[in-house]
Coordinates of C-alpha atoms in Angstrom, one line a residue:
Chain K
D1 CA 16.3 6.0 7.5
T2 CA 12.6 5.2 6.8
E3 CA 12.9 4.9 3.1
V4 CA 12.2 2.1 0.6
T5 CA 14.2 2.7 -2.5
Q6 CA 13.2 1.3 -5.8
T7 CA 15.3 1.3 -9.0
P8 CA 14.9 2.1 -11.8
K9 CA 12.2 4.8 -11.6
H10 CA 11.2 4.2 -15.2
L11 CA 11.8 1.1 -17.4
V12 CA 10.8 0.5 -21.0
M13 CA 11.4 -3.1 -22.2
G14 CA 10.5 -5.2 -25.2
M15 CA 8.5 -8.4 -25.0
T16 CA 11.6 -10.5 -25.5
N17 CA 13.8 -8.7 -23.0
K18 CA 14.9 -9.8 -19.5
K19 CA 15.0 -7.0 -16.9
S20 CA 15.0 -6.7 -13.1
L21 CA 13.4 -4.3 -10.6
K22 CA 15.2 -3.7 -7.4
C23 CA 13.9 -2.7 -4.0
E24 CA 16.0 -1.9 -0.9
Q25 CA 15.3 -1.0 2.7
H26 CA 17.6 -0.5 5.7
M27 CA 15.0 -0.4 8.5
G28 CA 15.5 -4.0 9.6
H29 CA 12.1 -5.0 8.3
R30 CA 11.7 -8.7 7.7
A31 CA 8.5 -8.6 5.5
M32 CA 8.7 -7.3 2.0
Y33 CA 6.0 -7.0 -0.7
W34 CA 5.6 -6.5 -4.4
Y35 CA 2.4 -4.8 -5.7
K36 CA 1.3 -4.0 -9.3
Q37 CA -0.8 -0.9 -9.9
K38 CA -2.6 0.0 -13.1
A39 CA -3.7 3.5 -13.8
K40 CA -6.6 4.7 -11.6
K41 CA -6.8 1.3 -9.8
P42 CA -5.7 0.3 -6.3
P43 CA -2.5 -1.6 -5.8
E44 CA -2.8 -5.4 -6.3
L45 CA -0.7 -7.7 -4.1
M46 CA 1.7 -9.9 -6.1
F47 CA 4.2 -11.5 -3.6
V48 CA 5.0 -11.4 0.1
Y49 CA 8.4 -12.4 1.6
S50 CA 8.8 -13.1 5.2
Y51 CA 12.4 -13.6 6.6
E52 CA 13.6 -14.0 3.0
K53 CA 11.2 -16.8 2.3
L54 CA 8.3 -16.5 -0.2
S55 CA 5.1 -16.6 1.9
I56 CA 2.5 -15.5 -0.6
N57 CA 2.2 -15.7 -4.3
E58 CA -1.1 -14.3 -5.5
S59 CA -1.2 -16.6 -8.6
V60 CA 1.2 -14.3 -10.5
P61 CA 2.3 -15.6 -13.9
S62 CA 5.7 -17.2 -14.0
R63 CA 7.1 -14.4 -16.3
F64 CA 7.4 -12.5 -13.0
S65 CA 10.0 -14.1 -10.7
P66 CA 10.7 -12.6 -7.3
E67 CA 13.9 -13.0 -5.3
C68 CA 14.9 -12.0 -1.8
P69 CA 18.7 -12.4 -1.6
N70 CA 19.0 -10.9 1.8
S71 CA 16.9 -9.1 4.4
S72 CA 17.4 -5.7 2.8
L73 CA 16.9 -6.5 -0.8
L74 CA 14.0 -7.6 -2.9
N75 CA 14.2 -8.1 -6.7
L76 CA 11.5 -8.8 -9.3
H77 CA 12.9 -10.5 -12.4
L78 CA 10.9 -9.9 -15.6
H79 CA 11.0 -12.0 -18.7
A80 CA 8.8 -12.3 -21.8
L81 CA 6.3 -9.7 -20.5
Q82 CA 3.2 -8.6 -22.4
P83 CA 2.0 -5.0 -23.1
E84 CA -0.7 -5.5 -20.5
D85 CA 1.9 -5.9 -17.9
S86 CA 2.7 -2.2 -18.2
A87 CA 2.0 -0.7 -14.8
L88 CA 3.5 0.9 -11.7
Y89 CA 5.3 -1.7 -9.6
L90 CA 5.5 -0.9 -5.9
C91 CA 7.6 -2.4 -3.3
A92 CA 6.8 -2.2 0.5
S93 CA 8.3 -3.4 3.7
S94 CA 7.1 -3.8 7.3
Q95 CA 8.6 -5.1 10.5
E96 CA 7.3 -8.6 10.5
F97 CA 4.7 -10.5 8.6
S98 CA 2.5 -11.2 11.6
R99 CA 2.7 -7.7 13.2
V100 CA -0.5 -6.1 11.9
N101 CA -0.4 -3.2 14.3
T102 CA 2.6 -1.6 12.6
E103 CA 2.9 0.5 9.5
A104 CA 4.2 -0.5 6.1
F105 CA 6.5 1.7 4.1
F106 CA 6.2 1.9 0.3
G107 CA 8.7 2.9 -2.3
Q108 CA 7.9 5.4 -5.1
G109 CA 7.5 2.6 -7.6
T110 CA 9.0 1.7 -11.0
R111 CA 6.9 2.8 -14.0
L112 CA 7.2 -0.2 -16.4
T113 CA 6.2 0.1 -20.1
V114 CA 6.3 -3.1 -22.2
V115 CA 6.5 -2.4 -25.9
Chain C
D1 CA -10.8 -11.5 4.5
A2 CA -13.0 -8.7 5.6
K3 CA -13.8 -6.1 3.0
T4 CA -14.1 -2.3 3.2
T5 CA -16.4 0.0 1.4
Q6 CA -15.6 3.7 0.7
P7 CA -17.2 6.4 -1.4
N8 CA -15.4 6.7 -4.7
S9 CA -14.8 10.4 -4.4
M10 CA -15.2 13.4 -2.1
E11 CA -14.6 17.1 -2.2
S12 CA -13.5 19.5 0.5
N13 CA -12.7 23.2 0.7
E14 CA -9.3 24.1 1.7
E15 CA -8.7 24.7 5.5
E16 CA -12.0 22.9 6.3
P17 CA -12.2 19.6 8.1
V18 CA -12.7 16.5 6.1
H19 CA -14.4 13.3 7.3
L20 CA -13.7 10.2 5.1
P21 CA -15.9 7.3 5.9
C22 CA -15.2 3.6 5.7
N23 CA -17.6 0.7 6.2
H24 CA -16.4 -2.7 7.4
S25 CA -19.4 -4.5 8.6
T26 CA -17.7 -8.0 8.5
I27 CA -14.7 -6.9 10.6
S28 CA -13.4 -9.5 13.1
G29 CA -12.3 -8.8 16.6
T30 CA -8.7 -9.0 15.7
D31 CA -8.7 -6.8 12.6
Y32 CA -6.8 -3.6 12.8
I33 CA -8.1 -0.6 10.8
H34 CA -5.4 1.1 8.8
W35 CA -5.5 4.1 6.6
Y36 CA -3.1 4.9 3.8
R37 CA -3.1 7.6 1.2
Q38 CA -1.5 7.8 -2.2
L39 CA -0.6 11.2 -3.6
P40 CA -0.4 11.5 -7.4
S41 CA 2.6 9.8 -8.9
Q42 CA 3.8 8.5 -5.5
G43 CA 3.7 5.3 -3.5
P44 CA 1.1 4.9 -0.7
E45 CA 2.0 6.3 2.6
Y46 CA 0.8 5.4 6.1
V47 CA -1.7 7.7 7.7
I48 CA -3.0 6.1 10.9
H49 CA -4.3 2.9 12.4
G50 CA -6.4 1.7 15.3
L51 CA -8.1 -1.3 16.9
T52 CA -11.0 -0.1 19.1
S53 CA -10.2 3.3 20.5
N54 CA -10.1 6.6 18.6
V55 CA -6.5 7.6 17.6
N56 CA -4.8 10.9 16.9
N57 CA -1.5 11.6 15.3
R58 CA 0.1 14.6 13.6
M59 CA -1.5 13.8 10.3
A60 CA -5.1 12.9 11.2
S61 CA -7.6 11.4 13.6
L62 CA -9.3 8.1 13.4
A63 CA -12.7 7.7 14.9
I64 CA -13.9 4.1 15.3
A65 CA -17.5 3.2 15.8
E66 CA -18.4 1.4 19.0
D67 CA -19.4 -1.7 17.1
R68 CA -16.3 -1.3 14.9
K69 CA -18.4 -1.8 11.8
S70 CA -17.3 1.6 10.5
S71 CA -14.6 4.2 10.9
T72 CA -13.9 7.8 9.9
L73 CA -10.6 9.4 9.0
I74 CA -10.6 13.0 10.0
L75 CA -8.3 15.6 8.4
H76 CA -8.7 18.6 10.7
R77 CA -7.8 21.3 8.1
A78 CA -7.5 20.1 4.5
T79 CA -4.7 21.6 2.5
L80 CA -4.1 21.2 -1.3
R81 CA -1.3 18.7 -0.4
D82 CA -4.0 16.4 1.1
A83 CA -5.5 15.8 -2.4
A84 CA -4.9 12.0 -2.7
V85 CA -6.6 8.6 -2.8
Y86 CA -7.3 7.5 0.7
Y87 CA -7.5 3.7 1.4
C88 CA -9.1 2.0 4.4
I89 CA -7.6 -1.4 5.0
L90 CA -8.3 -4.2 7.5
R91 CA -5.3 -6.2 8.7
D92 CA -5.9 -9.5 10.6
A93 CA -3.2 -11.2 12.6
P94 CA -3.9 -14.8 11.4
L95 CA -3.8 -13.6 7.8
G96 CA -0.8 -11.4 8.3
N97 CA 0.4 -8.3 6.6
Q98 CA -0.9 -8.7 3.1
F99 CA -2.3 -5.2 2.8
Y100 CA -5.2 -5.8 0.4
F101 CA -6.3 -2.4 -0.9
G102 CA -9.9 -1.6 -1.6
T103 CA -11.0 0.9 -4.2
G104 CA -10.3 4.0 -1.9
T105 CA -11.7 7.5 -1.9
S106 CA -10.3 10.2 -4.2
L107 CA -10.2 13.4 -2.2
T108 CA -10.3 16.7 -4.1
V109 CA -9.4 19.8 -2.2
I110 CA -10.8 23.0 -3.6
P111 CA -8.8 26.2 -3.0

């Protein structure tokens, strides 16, 4: 199984709502990532988890709260978002944080619309 | 972190080879060169990677200049399914696996 599964595929939420994005992989990978991608732009790194610990936070606003409850699961909790946060949110995983000669696997993303 | 420079867009005729260039003049000795592509409405997918030597796999070939300051992704016979944005990414062991994406090259394949 070489898949990274993201749910839901689409999400519409109001600015006062709380929602969560979920990402799952069963490849035994110990590094997991969240990216944000606006239309016609490259993905922008948000967070990196290594062995279930937050390793990198790219100065992301606190209305985005990541969580890695176990080695297979990565969540992104959303609260009080703004319309400009509407984007495609991508999850990825790779074997280990320090192994740069291996590939990463990306999910298909969650298309988020904030109204 | 070292940066990459790619043309914004390229066109190719179907069933012809495509050479996608990437400049990385500030590459360090430990940087691996990775290529990913993103088809419309999908997440990025791995294409190929290398350090110093040229590499081949079922999807593409990677040609790395001797001074490593540039590389070229080669698609041997472009198909309509190869229409995507292609990203050249440098990954450095001390910095880890952040996968910082550059602007990429949007490839159009003409039937």
